[in-house]
PDB file of C-alpha atoms and ligand atoms in Angstrom:
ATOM      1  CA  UNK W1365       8.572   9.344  50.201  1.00  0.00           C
ATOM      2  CA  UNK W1366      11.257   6.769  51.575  1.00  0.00           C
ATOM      3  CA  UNK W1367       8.931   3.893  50.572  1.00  0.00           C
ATOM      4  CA  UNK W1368       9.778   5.430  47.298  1.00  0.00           C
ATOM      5  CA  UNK W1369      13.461   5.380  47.989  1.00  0.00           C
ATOM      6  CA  UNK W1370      13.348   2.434  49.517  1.00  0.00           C
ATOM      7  CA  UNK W1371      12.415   0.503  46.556  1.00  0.00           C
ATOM      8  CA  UNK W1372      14.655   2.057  44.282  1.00  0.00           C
ATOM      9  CA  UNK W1373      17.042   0.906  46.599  1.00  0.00           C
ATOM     10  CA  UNK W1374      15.658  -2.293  46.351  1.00  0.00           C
ATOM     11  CA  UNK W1375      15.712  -2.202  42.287  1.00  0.00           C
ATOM     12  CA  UNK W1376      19.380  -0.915  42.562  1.00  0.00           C
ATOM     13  CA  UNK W1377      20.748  -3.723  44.409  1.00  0.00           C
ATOM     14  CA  UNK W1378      19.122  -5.870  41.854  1.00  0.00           C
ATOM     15  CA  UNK W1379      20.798  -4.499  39.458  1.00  0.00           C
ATOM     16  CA  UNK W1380      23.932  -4.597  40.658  1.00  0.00           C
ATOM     17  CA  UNK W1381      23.213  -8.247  41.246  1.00  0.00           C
ATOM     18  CA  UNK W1382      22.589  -8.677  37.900  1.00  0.00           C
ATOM     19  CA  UNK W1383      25.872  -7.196  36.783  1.00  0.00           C
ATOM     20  CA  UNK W1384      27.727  -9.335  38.668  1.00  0.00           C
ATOM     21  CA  UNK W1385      28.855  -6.648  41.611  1.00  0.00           C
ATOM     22  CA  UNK W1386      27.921  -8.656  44.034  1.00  0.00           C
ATOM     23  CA  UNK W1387      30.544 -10.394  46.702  1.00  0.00           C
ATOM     24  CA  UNK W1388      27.996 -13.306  48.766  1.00  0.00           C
ATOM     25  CA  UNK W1389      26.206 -10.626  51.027  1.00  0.00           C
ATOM     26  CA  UNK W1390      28.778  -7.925  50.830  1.00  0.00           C
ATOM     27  CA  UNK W1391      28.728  -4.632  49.414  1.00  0.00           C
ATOM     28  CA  UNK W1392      26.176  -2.329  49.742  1.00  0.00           C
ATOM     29  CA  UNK W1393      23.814   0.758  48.322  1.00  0.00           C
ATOM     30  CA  UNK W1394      22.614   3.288  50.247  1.00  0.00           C
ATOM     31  CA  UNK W1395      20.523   6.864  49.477  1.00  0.00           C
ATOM     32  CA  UNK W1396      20.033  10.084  51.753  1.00  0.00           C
ATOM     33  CA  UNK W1397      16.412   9.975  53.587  1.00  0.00           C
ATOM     34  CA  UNK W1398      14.507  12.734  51.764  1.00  0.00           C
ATOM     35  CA  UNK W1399      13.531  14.240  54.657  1.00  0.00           C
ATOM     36  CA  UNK W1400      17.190  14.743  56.046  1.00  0.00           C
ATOM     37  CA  UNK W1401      16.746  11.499  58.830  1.00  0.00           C
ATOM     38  CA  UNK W1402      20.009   9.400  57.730  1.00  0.00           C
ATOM     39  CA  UNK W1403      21.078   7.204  55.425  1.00  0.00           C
ATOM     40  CA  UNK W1404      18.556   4.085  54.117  1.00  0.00           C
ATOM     41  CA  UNK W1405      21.109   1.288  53.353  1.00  0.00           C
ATOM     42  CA  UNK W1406      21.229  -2.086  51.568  1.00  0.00           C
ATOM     43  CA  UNK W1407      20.125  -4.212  55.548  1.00  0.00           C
ATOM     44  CA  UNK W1408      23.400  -6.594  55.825  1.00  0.00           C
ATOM     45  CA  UNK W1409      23.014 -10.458  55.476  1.00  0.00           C
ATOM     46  CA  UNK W1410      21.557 -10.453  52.230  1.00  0.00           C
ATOM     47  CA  UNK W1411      22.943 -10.586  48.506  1.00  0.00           C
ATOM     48  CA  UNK W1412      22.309  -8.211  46.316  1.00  0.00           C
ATOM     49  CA  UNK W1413      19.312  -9.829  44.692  1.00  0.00           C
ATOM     50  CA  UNK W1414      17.696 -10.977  47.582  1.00  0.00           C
ATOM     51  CA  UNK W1415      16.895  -6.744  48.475  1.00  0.00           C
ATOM     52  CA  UNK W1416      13.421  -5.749  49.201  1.00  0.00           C
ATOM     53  CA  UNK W1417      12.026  -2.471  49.759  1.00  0.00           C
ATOM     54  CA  UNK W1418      11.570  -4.029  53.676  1.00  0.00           C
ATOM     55  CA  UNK W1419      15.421  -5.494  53.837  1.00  0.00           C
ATOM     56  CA  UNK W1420      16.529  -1.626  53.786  1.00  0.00           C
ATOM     57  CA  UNK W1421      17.621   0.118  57.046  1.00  0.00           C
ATOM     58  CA  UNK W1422      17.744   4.067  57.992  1.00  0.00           C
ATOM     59  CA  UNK W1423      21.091   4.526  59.932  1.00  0.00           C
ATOM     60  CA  UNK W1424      22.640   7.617  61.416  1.00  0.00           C
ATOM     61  CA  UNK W1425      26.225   8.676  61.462  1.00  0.00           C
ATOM     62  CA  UNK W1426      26.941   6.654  64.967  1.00  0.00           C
ATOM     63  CA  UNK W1427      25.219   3.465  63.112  1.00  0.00           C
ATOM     64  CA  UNK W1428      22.188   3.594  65.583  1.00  0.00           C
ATOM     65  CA  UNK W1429      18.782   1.650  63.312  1.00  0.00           C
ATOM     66  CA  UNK W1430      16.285   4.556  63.146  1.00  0.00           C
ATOM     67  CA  UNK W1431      14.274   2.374  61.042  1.00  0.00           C
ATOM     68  CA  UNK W1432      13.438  -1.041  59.256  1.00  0.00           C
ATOM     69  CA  UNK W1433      14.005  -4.205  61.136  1.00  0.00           C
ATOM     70  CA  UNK W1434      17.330  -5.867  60.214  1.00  0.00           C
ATOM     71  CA  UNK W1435      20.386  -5.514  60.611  1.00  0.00           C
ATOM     72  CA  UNK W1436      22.994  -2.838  59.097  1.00  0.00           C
ATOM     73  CA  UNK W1437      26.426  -3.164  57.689  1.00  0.00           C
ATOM     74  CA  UNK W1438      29.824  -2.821  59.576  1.00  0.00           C
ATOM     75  CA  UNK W1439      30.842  -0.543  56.962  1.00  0.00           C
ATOM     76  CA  UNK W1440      28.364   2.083  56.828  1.00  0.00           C
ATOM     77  CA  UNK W1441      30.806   5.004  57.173  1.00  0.00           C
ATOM     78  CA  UNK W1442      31.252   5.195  53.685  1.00  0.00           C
ATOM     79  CA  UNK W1443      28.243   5.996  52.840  1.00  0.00           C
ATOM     80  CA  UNK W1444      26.989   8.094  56.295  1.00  0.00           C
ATOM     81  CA  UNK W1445      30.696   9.832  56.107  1.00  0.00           C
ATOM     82  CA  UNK W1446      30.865  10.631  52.165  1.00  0.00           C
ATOM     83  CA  UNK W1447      27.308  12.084  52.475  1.00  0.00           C
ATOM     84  CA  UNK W1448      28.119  14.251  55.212  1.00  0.00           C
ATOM     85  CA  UNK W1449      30.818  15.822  53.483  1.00  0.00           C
ATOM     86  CA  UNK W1450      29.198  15.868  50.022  1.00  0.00           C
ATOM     87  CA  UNK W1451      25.583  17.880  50.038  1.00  0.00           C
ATOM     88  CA  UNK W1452      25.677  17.032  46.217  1.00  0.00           C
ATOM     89  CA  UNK W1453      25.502  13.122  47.097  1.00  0.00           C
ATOM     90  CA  UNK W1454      22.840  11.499  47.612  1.00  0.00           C
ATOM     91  CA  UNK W1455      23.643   7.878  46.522  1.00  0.00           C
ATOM     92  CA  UNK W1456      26.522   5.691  47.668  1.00  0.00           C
ATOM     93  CA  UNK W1457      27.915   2.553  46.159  1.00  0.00           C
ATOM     94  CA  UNK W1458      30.215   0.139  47.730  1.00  0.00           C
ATOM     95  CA  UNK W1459      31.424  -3.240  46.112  1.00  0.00           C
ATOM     96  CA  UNK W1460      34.237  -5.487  45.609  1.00  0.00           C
ATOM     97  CA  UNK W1461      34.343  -4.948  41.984  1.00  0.00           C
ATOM     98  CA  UNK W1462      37.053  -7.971  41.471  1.00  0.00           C
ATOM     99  CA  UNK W1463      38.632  -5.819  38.304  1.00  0.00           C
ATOM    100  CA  UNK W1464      39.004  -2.573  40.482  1.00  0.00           C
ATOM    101  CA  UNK W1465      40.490  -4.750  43.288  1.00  0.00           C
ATOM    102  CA  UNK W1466      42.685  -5.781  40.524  1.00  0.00           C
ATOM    103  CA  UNK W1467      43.819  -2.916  38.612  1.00  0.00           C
ATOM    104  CA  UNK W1468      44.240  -0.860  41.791  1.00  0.00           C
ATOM    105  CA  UNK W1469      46.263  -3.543  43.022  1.00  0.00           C
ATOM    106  CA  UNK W1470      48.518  -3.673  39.702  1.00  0.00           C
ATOM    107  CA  UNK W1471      49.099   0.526  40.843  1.00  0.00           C
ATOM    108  CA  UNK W1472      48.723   1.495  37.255  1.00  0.00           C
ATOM    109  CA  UNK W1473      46.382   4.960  36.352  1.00  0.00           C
ATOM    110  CA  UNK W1474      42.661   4.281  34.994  1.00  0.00           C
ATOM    111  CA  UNK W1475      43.431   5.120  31.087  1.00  0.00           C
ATOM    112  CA  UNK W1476      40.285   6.166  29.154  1.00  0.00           C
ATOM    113  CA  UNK W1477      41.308   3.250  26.430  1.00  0.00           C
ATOM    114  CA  UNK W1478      37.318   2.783  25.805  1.00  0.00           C
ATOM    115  CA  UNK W1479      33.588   4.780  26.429  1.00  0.00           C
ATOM    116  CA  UNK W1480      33.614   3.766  29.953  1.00  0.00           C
ATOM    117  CA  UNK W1481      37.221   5.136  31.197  1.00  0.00           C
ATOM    118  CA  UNK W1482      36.048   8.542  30.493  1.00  0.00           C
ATOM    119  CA  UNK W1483      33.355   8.855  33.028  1.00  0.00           C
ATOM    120  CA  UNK W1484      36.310   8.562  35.651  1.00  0.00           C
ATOM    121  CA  UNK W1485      39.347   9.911  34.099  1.00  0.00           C
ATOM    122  CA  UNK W1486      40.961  12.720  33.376  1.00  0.00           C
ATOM    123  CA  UNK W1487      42.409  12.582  36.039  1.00  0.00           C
ATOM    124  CA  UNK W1488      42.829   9.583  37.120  1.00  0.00           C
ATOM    125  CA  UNK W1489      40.619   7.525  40.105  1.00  0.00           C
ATOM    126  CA  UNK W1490      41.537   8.543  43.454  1.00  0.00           C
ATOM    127  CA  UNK W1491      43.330   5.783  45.441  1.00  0.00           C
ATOM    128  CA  UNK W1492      42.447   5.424  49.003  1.00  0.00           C
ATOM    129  CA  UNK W1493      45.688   3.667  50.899  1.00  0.00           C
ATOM    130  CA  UNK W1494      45.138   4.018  54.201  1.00  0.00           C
ATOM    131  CA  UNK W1495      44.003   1.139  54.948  1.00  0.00           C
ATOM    132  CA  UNK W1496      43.116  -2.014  52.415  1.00  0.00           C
ATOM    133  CA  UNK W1497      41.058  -3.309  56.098  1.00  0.00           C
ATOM    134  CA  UNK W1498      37.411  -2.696  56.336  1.00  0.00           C
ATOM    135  CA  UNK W1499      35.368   1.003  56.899  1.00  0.00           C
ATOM    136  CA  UNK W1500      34.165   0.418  60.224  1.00  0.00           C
ATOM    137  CA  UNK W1501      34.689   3.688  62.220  1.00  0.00           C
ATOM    138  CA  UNK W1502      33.599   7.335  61.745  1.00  0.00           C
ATOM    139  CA  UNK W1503      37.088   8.434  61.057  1.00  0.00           C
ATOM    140  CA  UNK W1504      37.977   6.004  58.498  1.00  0.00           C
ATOM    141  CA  UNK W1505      34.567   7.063  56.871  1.00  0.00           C
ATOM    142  CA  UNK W1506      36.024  10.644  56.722  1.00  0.00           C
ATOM    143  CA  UNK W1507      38.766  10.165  55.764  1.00  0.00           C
ATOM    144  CA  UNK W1508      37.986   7.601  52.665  1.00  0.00           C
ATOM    145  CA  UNK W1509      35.149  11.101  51.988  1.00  0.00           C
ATOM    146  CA  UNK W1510      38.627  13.118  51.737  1.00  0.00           C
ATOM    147  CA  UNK W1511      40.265  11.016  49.477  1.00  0.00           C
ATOM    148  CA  UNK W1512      36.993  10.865  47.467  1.00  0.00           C
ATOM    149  CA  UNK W1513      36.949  14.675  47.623  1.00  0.00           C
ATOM    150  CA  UNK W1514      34.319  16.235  44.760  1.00  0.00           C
ATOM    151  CA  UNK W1515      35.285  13.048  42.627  1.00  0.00           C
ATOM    152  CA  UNK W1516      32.570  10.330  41.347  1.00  0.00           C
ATOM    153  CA  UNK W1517      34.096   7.100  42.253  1.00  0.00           C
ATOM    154  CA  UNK W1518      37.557   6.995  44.904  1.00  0.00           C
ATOM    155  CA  UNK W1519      39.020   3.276  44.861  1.00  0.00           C
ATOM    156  CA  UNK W1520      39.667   1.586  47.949  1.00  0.00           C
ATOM    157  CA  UNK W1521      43.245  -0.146  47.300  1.00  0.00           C
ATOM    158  CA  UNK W1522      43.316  -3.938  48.364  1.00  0.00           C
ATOM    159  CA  UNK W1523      39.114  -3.397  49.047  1.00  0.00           C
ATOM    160  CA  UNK W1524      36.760  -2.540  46.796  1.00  0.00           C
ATOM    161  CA  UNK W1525      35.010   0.488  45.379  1.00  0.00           C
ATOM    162  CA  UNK W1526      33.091   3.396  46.518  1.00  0.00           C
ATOM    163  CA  UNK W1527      31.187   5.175  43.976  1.00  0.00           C
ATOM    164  CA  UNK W1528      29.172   8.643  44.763  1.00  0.00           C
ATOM    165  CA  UNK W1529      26.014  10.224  42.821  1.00  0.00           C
ATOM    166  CA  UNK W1530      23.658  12.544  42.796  1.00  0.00           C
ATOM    167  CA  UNK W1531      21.024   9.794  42.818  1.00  0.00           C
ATOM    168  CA  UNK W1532      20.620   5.692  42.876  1.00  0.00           C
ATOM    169  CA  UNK W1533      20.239   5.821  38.845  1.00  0.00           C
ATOM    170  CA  UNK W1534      23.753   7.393  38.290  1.00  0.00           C
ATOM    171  CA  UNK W1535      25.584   5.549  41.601  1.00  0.00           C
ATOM    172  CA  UNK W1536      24.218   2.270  40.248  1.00  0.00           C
ATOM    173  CA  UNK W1537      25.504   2.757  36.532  1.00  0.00           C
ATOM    174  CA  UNK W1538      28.561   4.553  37.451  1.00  0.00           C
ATOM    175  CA  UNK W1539      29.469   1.382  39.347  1.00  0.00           C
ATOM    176  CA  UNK W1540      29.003  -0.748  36.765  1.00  0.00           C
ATOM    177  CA  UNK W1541      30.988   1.795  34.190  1.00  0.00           C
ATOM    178  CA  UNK W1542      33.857   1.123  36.426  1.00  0.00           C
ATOM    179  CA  UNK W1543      33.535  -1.937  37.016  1.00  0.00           C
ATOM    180  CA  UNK W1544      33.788  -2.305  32.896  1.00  0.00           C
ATOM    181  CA  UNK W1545      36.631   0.061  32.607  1.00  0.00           C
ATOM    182  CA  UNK W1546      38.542  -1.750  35.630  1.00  0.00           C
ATOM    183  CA  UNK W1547      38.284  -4.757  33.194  1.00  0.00           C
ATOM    184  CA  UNK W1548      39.167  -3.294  29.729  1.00  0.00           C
ATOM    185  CA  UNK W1549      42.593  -1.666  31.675  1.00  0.00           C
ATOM    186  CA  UNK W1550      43.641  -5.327  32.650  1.00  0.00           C
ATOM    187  CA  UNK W1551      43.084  -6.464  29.551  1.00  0.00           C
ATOM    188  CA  UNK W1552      44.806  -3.962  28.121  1.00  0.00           C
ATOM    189  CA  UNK W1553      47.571  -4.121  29.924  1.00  0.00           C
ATOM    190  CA  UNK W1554      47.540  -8.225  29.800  1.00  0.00           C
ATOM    191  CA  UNK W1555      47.944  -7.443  26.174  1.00  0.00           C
ATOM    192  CA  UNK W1556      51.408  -5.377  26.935  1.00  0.00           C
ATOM    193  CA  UNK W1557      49.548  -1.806  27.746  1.00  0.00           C
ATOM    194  CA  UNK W1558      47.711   0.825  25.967  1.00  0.00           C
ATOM    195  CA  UNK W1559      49.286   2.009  22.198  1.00  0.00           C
ATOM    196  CA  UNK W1560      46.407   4.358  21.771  1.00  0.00           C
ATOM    197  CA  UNK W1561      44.030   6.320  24.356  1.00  0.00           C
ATOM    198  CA  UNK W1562      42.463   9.134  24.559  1.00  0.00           C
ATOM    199  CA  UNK W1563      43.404  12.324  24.865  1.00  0.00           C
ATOM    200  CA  UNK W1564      42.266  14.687  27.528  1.00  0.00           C
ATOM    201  CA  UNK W1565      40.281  16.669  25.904  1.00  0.00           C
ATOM    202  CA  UNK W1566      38.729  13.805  23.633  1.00  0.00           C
ATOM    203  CA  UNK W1567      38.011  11.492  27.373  1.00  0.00           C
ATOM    204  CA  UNK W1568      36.360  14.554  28.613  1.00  0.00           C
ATOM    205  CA  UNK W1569      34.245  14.859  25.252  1.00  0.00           C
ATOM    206  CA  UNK W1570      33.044  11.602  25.156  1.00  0.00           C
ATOM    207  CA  UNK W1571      31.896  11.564  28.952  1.00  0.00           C
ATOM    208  CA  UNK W1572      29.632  14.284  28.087  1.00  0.00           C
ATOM    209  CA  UNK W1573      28.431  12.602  24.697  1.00  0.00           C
ATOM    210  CA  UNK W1574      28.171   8.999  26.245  1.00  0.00           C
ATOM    211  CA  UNK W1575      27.272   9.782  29.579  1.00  0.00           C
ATOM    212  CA  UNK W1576      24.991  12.785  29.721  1.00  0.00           C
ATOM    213  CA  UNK W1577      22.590  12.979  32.426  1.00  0.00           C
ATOM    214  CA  UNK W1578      19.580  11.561  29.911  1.00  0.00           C
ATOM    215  CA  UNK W1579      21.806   8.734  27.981  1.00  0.00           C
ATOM    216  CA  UNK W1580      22.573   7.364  32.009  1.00  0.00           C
ATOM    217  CA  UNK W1581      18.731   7.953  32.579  1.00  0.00           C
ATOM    218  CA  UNK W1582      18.082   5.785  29.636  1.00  0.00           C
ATOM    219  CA  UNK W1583      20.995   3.371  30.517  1.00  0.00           C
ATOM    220  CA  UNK W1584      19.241   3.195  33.937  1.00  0.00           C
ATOM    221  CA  UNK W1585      15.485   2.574  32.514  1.00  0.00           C
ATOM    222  CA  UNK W1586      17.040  -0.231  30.401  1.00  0.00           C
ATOM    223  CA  UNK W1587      18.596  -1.698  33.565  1.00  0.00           C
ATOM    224  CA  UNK W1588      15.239  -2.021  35.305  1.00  0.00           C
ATOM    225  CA  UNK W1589      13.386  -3.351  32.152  1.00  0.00           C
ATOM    226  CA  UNK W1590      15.833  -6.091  32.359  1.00  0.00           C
ATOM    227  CA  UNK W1591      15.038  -6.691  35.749  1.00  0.00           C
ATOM    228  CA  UNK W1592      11.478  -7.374  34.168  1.00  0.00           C
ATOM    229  CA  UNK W1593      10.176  -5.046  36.690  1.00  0.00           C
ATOM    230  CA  UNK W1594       9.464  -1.287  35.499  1.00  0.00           C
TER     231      UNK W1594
HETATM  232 ZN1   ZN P 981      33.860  -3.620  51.825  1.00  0.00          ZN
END
């Protein structure tokens, strides 16, 4: 079953290669082992596209390997840390999504001003502050879990993005939903800021019309045809 898991992985990190999320051999997917043994991670040294099922590593919450022979990332407390504290998680996304580094930078709330803004808000993104440095310790993990709290995506001011799912197929499109609604804030607000937006109740209509769990299964299937390999 992780061989399984291990190539979706695999196929994630492609995708998120493809979408532009990668940062030279930063950033990172990871998925709960099935049978409750860790965490299998993105293995560090490696872009995005360059993932194979065999450049995947289990870790544990101290960052010991437990399996797969290369190396893991420094920062693998957000993903060991948010899944400890979130049974419903099961996917983890971090990236350096240059328009969330941006917008959370400029301060300025997520506005649903297009599809893609209501997946995330109402209310708006969580804002981790505590430290803009990198997620190398158990405690930081934990604490960047809290400021996640039951929400899909927390960002990580002056750092990047973490983004939480139920599975690799939601993480993997939820990161590039924010990614694109990161991008249509700044250019709305490079264009003076937002005369319309939705409403509430409209943003939290639309993220069950546009982003149901089927239409983000379908979103996901397209993804890997692209890839030219499902
Ligand atoms: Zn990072």
């Amino acid at each position: 079953m992780s061989a399984e898991l291990r190539e979706q992985i695999a196929v994630g990190c492609r995708i998120l290669a493809g979408a532009a999320q990668g940062d030279y051999v930063w950033g990172h997917l990871s998925a709960r082992d099935p049978d409750g043994a860790g965490t299998w991670m993105k293995a560090a040294g490696y872009g995005f596209e360059e993932i194979t099922a065999d450049r995947t590593v289990l870790v544990d919450r101290d960052g010991r390997v437990l399996d797969g022979t290369e190396r893991r990332h420094a920062e693998y407390p957000i993903h060991t840390e948010i899944m400890a504290r979130r049974p419903d998680v099961n996917a983890v996304v971090h990236t350096h999504s240059r328009a969330a580094v941006a917008l959370a930078a400029t301060g300025r709330a997520l506005e649903p001003v297009s599809h893609e803004g209501t997946f995330f808000t109402p209310p708006d993104v969580p804002r981790f502050t505590a430290t803009g440095d990198l997620i190398l310790t158990r405690e930081l993990g934990a604490r960047l879990a809290e400021c996640l709290g039951d929400r899909p995506a927390v960002l990580m001011v002056n750092h990047g993005v973490a983004v939480a799912a139920k599975d690799i197929p939601t993480a993997v499109v939820a990161t590039l939903l924010l990614d694109a609604a990161c991008d249509m804030q700044l250019r709305v607000l490079a264009a003076g800021g937002a005369a319309h937006r939705s409403s509430d109740a409209e943003a939290l209509s639309k993220r069950e019309h546009c982003y149901g769990d089927a239409l983000i299964d379908d979103a996901w299937r397209y993804l890997v045809r692209r890839l030219g390999t499902g």
